[in-house]
């Protein structure tokens, strides 16, 4: 039985076949392990992207909620101020109506007094004095109320104007922030075209010294003066046939003219 078992081992080529079989099994295990690792890495990457998306969505949702709450607070404050202003105007209208009634009473008493005088009936001076005192007291009271309501109206108008100014200021700040973000994005795109993608070319990359050279004017006044001096040497009039004005920003490179140059750029 043992001789039958070991007989295939003595056949020519068996060891090579066995070695190939073992090698195939080893490669298969490695391939399966690599696929498993790739699947795990892809799953982790997808989970990271999902978490990043969720974080951005949460941030965007929080921003929207905050904006809605601010608008609601502004609307409620404006509604309350309008309500109070409407109430003040109503009080002013009531005060004006009372003043008109008081003037009508004075006119009515004067007419009745003249009618009584034509009939020979004259009221005593004390009655005239009491009526005038009462009228003056009411006029003073109404005047004080009118001044108080006018002061309240002015204060409310100032508050409403302040709120409107704050709202205009916030809108202006939002607009300026969007403009800054747009300019920053344009700058990043230009820098990426000039110096490469920052993710692909980190700070320790070989191109970093060139980047520092071209951006030295942003960090050094002396370098800015030197570079400007070198530029000023080539200043010419706008209509000069052999020159042109200094460009306001970076001069972006043109697209590759052939495949060889394109491979060098990539």
Short mmCIF file of C-alpha atoms in Angstrom, two decimals:
data_model
loop_
_atom_site.label_atom_id
_atom_site.label_comp_id
_atom_site.label_asym_id
_atom_site.label_seq_id
_atom_site.Cartn_x
_atom_site.Cartn_y
_atom_site.Cartn_z
CA UNK A 1 0.00 0.00 0.00
CA UNK A 2 2.80 2.42 0.84
CA UNK A 3 4.58 1.59 -2.42
CA UNK A 4 1.37 2.36 -4.31
CA UNK A 5 1.07 5.68 -2.45
CA UNK A 6 4.64 6.79 -3.15
CA UNK A 7 4.72 5.47 -6.68
CA UNK A 8 3.39 8.70 -8.25
CA UNK A 9 6.15 10.62 -6.46
CA UNK A 10 8.74 8.68 -8.50
CA UNK A 11 7.14 9.49 -11.82
CA UNK A 12 8.95 12.13 -13.90
CA UNK A 13 7.34 15.62 -13.84
CA UNK A 14 5.19 14.89 -10.79
CA UNK A 15 7.16 17.22 -8.54
CA UNK A 16 6.97 20.01 -11.13
CA UNK A 17 3.23 19.50 -11.51
CA UNK A 18 2.82 19.50 -7.76
CA UNK A 19 4.92 22.68 -7.50
CA UNK A 20 2.76 24.38 -10.15
CA UNK A 21 -0.37 23.27 -8.35
CA UNK A 22 0.93 24.64 -5.06
CA UNK A 23 1.95 27.89 -6.81
CA UNK A 24 -1.52 28.23 -8.34
CA UNK A 25 -3.09 27.67 -4.93
CA UNK A 26 -0.78 30.27 -3.39
CA UNK A 27 -1.56 32.83 -6.10
CA UNK A 28 -5.25 32.09 -5.73
CA UNK A 29 -5.03 32.72 -1.98
CA UNK A 30 -3.10 35.95 -2.59
CA UNK A 31 -5.61 37.01 -5.22
CA UNK A 32 -8.50 36.32 -2.88
CA UNK A 33 -6.76 38.17 -0.06
CA UNK A 34 -6.04 41.12 -2.38
CA UNK A 35 -9.65 41.24 -3.53
CA UNK A 36 -10.80 41.05 0.04
CA UNK A 37 -8.51 43.91 1.01
CA UNK A 38 -9.58 45.95 -2.01
CA UNK A 39 -13.22 45.33 -1.17
CA UNK A 40 -12.58 46.33 2.43
CA UNK A 41 -10.71 49.47 1.35
CA UNK A 42 -13.47 50.35 -1.11
CA UNK A 43 -16.06 49.80 1.59
CA UNK A 44 -14.14 52.00 4.02
CA UNK A 45 -13.68 54.66 1.34
CA UNK A 46 -17.38 54.58 0.52
CA UNK A 47 -18.21 54.81 4.23
CA UNK A 48 -15.87 57.80 4.54
CA UNK A 49 -17.48 59.47 1.52
CA UNK A 50 -20.91 58.75 2.93
CA UNK A 51 -19.91 60.22 6.28
CA UNK A 52 -18.51 63.28 4.51
CA UNK A 53 -21.73 63.65 2.51
CA UNK A 54 -23.77 63.29 5.68
CA UNK A 55 -21.62 65.91 7.41
CA UNK A 56 -22.05 68.31 4.49
CA UNK A 57 -25.80 67.64 4.43
CA UNK A 58 -26.03 68.23 8.19
CA UNK A 59 -24.03 71.42 7.84
CA UNK A 60 -26.20 72.61 4.98
CA UNK A 61 -29.36 71.67 6.90
CA UNK A 62 -28.15 73.52 10.01
CA UNK A 63 -27.32 76.56 7.90
CA UNK A 64 -30.78 76.50 6.29
CA UNK A 65 -32.46 76.10 9.68
CA UNK A 66 -30.43 79.00 11.07
CA UNK A 67 -31.36 81.20 8.11
CA UNK A 68 -35.04 80.29 8.48
CA UNK A 69 -34.93 81.00 12.22
CA UNK A 70 -33.25 84.35 11.62
CA UNK A 71 -35.85 85.28 9.02
CA UNK A 72 -38.63 84.18 11.37
CA UNK A 73 -37.17 86.25 14.20
CA UNK A 74 -36.85 89.25 11.92
CA UNK A 75 -40.41 88.75 10.68
CA UNK A 76 -41.74 88.41 14.22
CA UNK A 77 -39.80 91.45 15.38
CA UNK A 78 -41.03 93.47 12.43
CA UNK A 79 -44.61 92.28 12.99
CA UNK A 80 -44.38 93.20 16.67
CA UNK A 81 -42.92 96.60 15.81
CA UNK A 82 -45.63 97.15 13.19
CA UNK A 83 -48.27 96.13 15.71
CA UNK A 84 -46.90 98.52 18.31
CA UNK A 85 -46.59 101.26 15.69
CA UNK A 86 -50.17 100.64 14.62
CA UNK A 87 -51.27 100.85 18.26
CA UNK A 88 -49.37 104.11 18.69
CA UNK A 89 -50.97 105.55 15.56
CA UNK A 90 -54.37 104.48 16.86
CA UNK A 91 -53.67 106.30 20.13
CA UNK A 92 -52.58 109.35 18.17
CA UNK A 93 -55.80 109.22 16.16
CA UNK A 94 -57.83 108.94 19.40
CA UNK A 95 -55.97 111.89 20.88
CA UNK A 96 -56.59 113.98 17.76
CA UNK A 97 -60.27 113.06 17.84
CA UNK A 98 -60.45 114.15 21.51
CA UNK A 99 -58.79 117.47 20.62
CA UNK A 100 -61.34 117.99 17.85
CA UNK A 101 -64.16 117.18 20.29
CA UNK A 102 -62.73 119.68 22.77
CA UNK A 103 -62.58 122.39 20.10
CA UNK A 104 -66.18 121.57 19.12
CA UNK A 105 -67.25 121.89 22.77
CA UNK A 106 -65.58 125.30 23.00
CA UNK A 107 -67.33 126.42 19.82
CA UNK A 108 -70.68 125.03 21.02
CA UNK A 109 -70.42 126.83 24.39
CA UNK A 110 -69.53 130.06 22.63
CA UNK A 111 -72.59 129.77 20.35
CA UNK A 112 -74.89 128.94 23.27
CA UNK A 113 -73.45 131.79 25.30
CA UNK A 114 -74.12 134.23 22.42
CA UNK A 115 -77.68 132.89 22.02
CA UNK A 116 -78.30 133.30 25.77
CA UNK A 117 -76.89 136.85 25.69
CA UNK A 118 -79.34 137.77 22.93
CA UNK A 119 -82.12 136.61 25.25
CA UNK A 120 -80.69 138.63 28.11
CA UNK A 121 -79.30 135.65 30.06
CA UNK A 122 -75.62 135.96 31.09
CA UNK A 123 -73.76 133.18 32.98
CA UNK A 124 -71.70 134.20 36.02
CA UNK A 125 -67.92 134.81 35.52
CA UNK A 126 -67.13 131.85 37.80
CA UNK A 127 -68.77 129.49 35.30
CA UNK A 128 -66.63 130.85 32.46
CA UNK A 129 -63.54 130.56 34.61
CA UNK A 130 -64.32 126.98 35.63
CA UNK A 131 -64.99 125.99 32.03
CA UNK A 132 -61.76 127.58 30.79
CA UNK A 133 -59.73 125.94 33.57
CA UNK A 134 -61.21 122.55 32.72
CA UNK A 135 -60.55 123.05 29.00
CA UNK A 136 -56.93 124.15 29.62
CA UNK A 137 -56.38 121.12 31.86
CA UNK A 138 -57.69 118.80 29.14
CA UNK A 139 -55.60 120.56 26.47
CA UNK A 140 -52.45 120.12 28.59
CA UNK A 141 -53.24 116.45 29.12
CA UNK A 142 -53.85 115.87 25.42
CA UNK A 143 -50.69 117.79 24.50
CA UNK A 144 -48.60 115.63 26.83
CA UNK A 145 -50.15 112.47 25.38
CA UNK A 146 -49.50 113.69 21.84
CA UNK A 147 -45.85 114.39 22.62
CA UNK A 148 -45.51 110.98 24.30
CA UNK A 149 -47.03 109.15 21.33
CA UNK A 150 -44.85 111.08 18.88
CA UNK A 151 -41.76 110.11 20.89
CA UNK A 152 -42.86 106.44 20.83
CA UNK A 153 -43.43 106.62 17.07
CA UNK A 154 -39.97 108.12 16.50
CA UNK A 155 -38.37 105.43 18.65
CA UNK A 156 -40.19 102.68 16.77
CA UNK A 157 -39.24 104.17 13.40
CA UNK A 158 -35.60 104.34 14.50
CA UNK A 159 -35.76 100.70 15.61
CA UNK A 160 -37.34 99.62 12.32
CA UNK A 161 -34.77 101.58 10.33
CA UNK A 162 -32.02 99.98 12.41
CA UNK A 163 -33.41 96.52 11.70
CA UNK A 164 -33.65 97.29 8.00
CA UNK A 165 -30.08 98.59 8.04
CA UNK A 166 -28.90 95.43 9.81
CA UNK A 167 -30.74 93.31 7.25
CA UNK A 168 -29.14 95.24 4.38
CA UNK A 169 -25.77 94.85 6.08
CA UNK A 170 -26.24 91.09 6.43
CA UNK A 171 -27.26 90.81 2.79
CA UNK A 172 -24.19 92.79 1.78
CA UNK A 173 -21.95 90.56 3.92
CA UNK A 174 -23.47 87.43 2.33
CA UNK A 175 -22.88 88.88 -1.12
CA UNK A 176 -19.29 89.80 -0.27
CA UNK A 177 -18.71 86.32 1.19
CA UNK A 178 -19.96 84.72 -2.02
CA UNK A 179 -17.69 87.00 -4.05
CA UNK A 180 -14.70 86.09 -1.86
CA UNK A 181 -15.46 82.39 -2.20
CA UNK A 182 -15.77 82.78 -5.97
CA UNK A 183 -12.45 84.64 -6.18
CA UNK A 184 -10.80 82.04 -3.94
CA UNK A 185 -12.09 79.23 -6.15
CA UNK A 186 -10.78 81.01 -9.24
CA UNK A 187 -7.40 81.47 -7.53
CA UNK A 188 -7.28 77.78 -6.62
CA UNK A 189 -8.08 76.82 -10.21
CA UNK A 190 -5.37 79.14 -11.54
CA UNK A 191 -2.84 77.85 -9.00
CA UNK A 192 -3.76 74.29 -9.94
CA UNK A 193 -3.10 75.05 -13.62
CA UNK A 194 0.18 76.79 -12.84
CA UNK A 195 1.58 74.64 -10.05
CA UNK A 196 -0.43 71.43 -10.26
CA UNK A 197 -3.05 69.90 -8.03
CA UNK A 198 -2.13 70.42 -4.31
CA UNK A 199 -3.31 66.88 -3.53
CA UNK A 200 -1.09 65.46 -6.27
CA UNK A 201 1.85 67.79 -5.54
CA UNK A 202 2.23 68.25 -1.77
CA UNK A 203 4.36 70.95 -0.17
CA UNK A 204 7.41 68.71 -0.03
CA UNK A 205 7.26 68.08 -3.77
CA UNK A 206 10.02 69.12 -6.13
CA UNK A 207 7.89 71.95 -7.56
CA UNK A 208 7.50 73.64 -4.16
CA UNK A 209 10.64 75.83 -4.55
CA UNK A 210 9.26 77.15 -7.84
CA UNK A 211 5.93 77.83 -6.20
CA UNK A 212 7.66 79.71 -3.41
CA UNK A 213 9.63 81.68 -6.00
CA UNK A 214 6.57 82.79 -7.93
CA UNK A 215 4.61 83.62 -4.76
CA UNK A 216 7.43 85.34 -2.87
CA UNK A 217 5.92 88.80 -3.49
CA UNK A 218 2.92 87.81 -1.37
CA UNK A 219 5.12 87.29 1.69
CA UNK A 220 7.97 89.79 1.26
CA UNK A 221 7.76 93.54 0.59
CA UNK A 222 11.37 93.60 -0.64
CA UNK A 223 10.61 90.84 -3.16
CA UNK A 224 7.49 92.71 -4.27
CA UNK A 225 9.50 95.90 -4.87
CA UNK A 226 12.19 93.99 -6.78
CA UNK A 227 9.69 92.19 -8.99
CA UNK A 228 7.78 95.40 -9.64
CA UNK A 229 11.04 97.15 -10.54
CA UNK A 230 11.83 94.40 -13.05
CA UNK A 231 8.34 94.69 -14.53
CA UNK A 232 8.54 98.47 -14.75
CA UNK A 233 11.60 98.21 -16.97
CA UNK A 234 9.36 96.91 -19.73
CA UNK A 235 6.53 99.41 -19.40
CA UNK A 236 5.52 100.89 -22.74
CA UNK A 237 2.54 102.93 -23.97
CA UNK A 238 -0.63 101.02 -24.77
CA UNK A 239 -0.28 101.76 -28.50
CA UNK A 240 3.36 100.69 -28.75
CA UNK A 241 3.78 98.17 -31.60
CA UNK A 242 6.37 96.06 -29.77
CA UNK A 243 4.79 95.82 -26.35
CA UNK A 244 1.57 95.47 -24.41
CA UNK A 245 0.30 96.33 -20.95
CA UNK A 246 1.10 94.20 -17.92
CA UNK A 247 -1.57 91.52 -17.43
CA UNK A 248 -3.67 91.98 -14.27
CA UNK A 249 -3.17 88.39 -13.12
CA UNK A 250 -1.39 85.14 -13.88
CA UNK A 251 -0.63 84.31 -17.49
CA UNK A 252 -2.17 80.88 -17.87
CA UNK A 253 -0.33 78.32 -20.03
CA UNK A 254 -1.78 77.35 -23.36
CA UNK A 255 -2.90 73.85 -24.18
CA UNK A 256 -0.23 71.38 -25.46
CA UNK A 257 0.38 71.62 -29.20
CA UNK A 258 1.36 67.97 -29.63
CA UNK A 259 1.10 64.60 -27.93
CA UNK A 260 4.70 64.59 -26.75
CA UNK A 261 4.28 67.86 -24.91
CA UNK A 262 0.95 66.64 -23.54
CA UNK A 263 2.60 63.57 -22.02
CA UNK A 264 5.23 65.82 -20.41
CA UNK A 265 2.52 68.03 -18.94
CA UNK A 266 0.65 65.03 -17.55
#
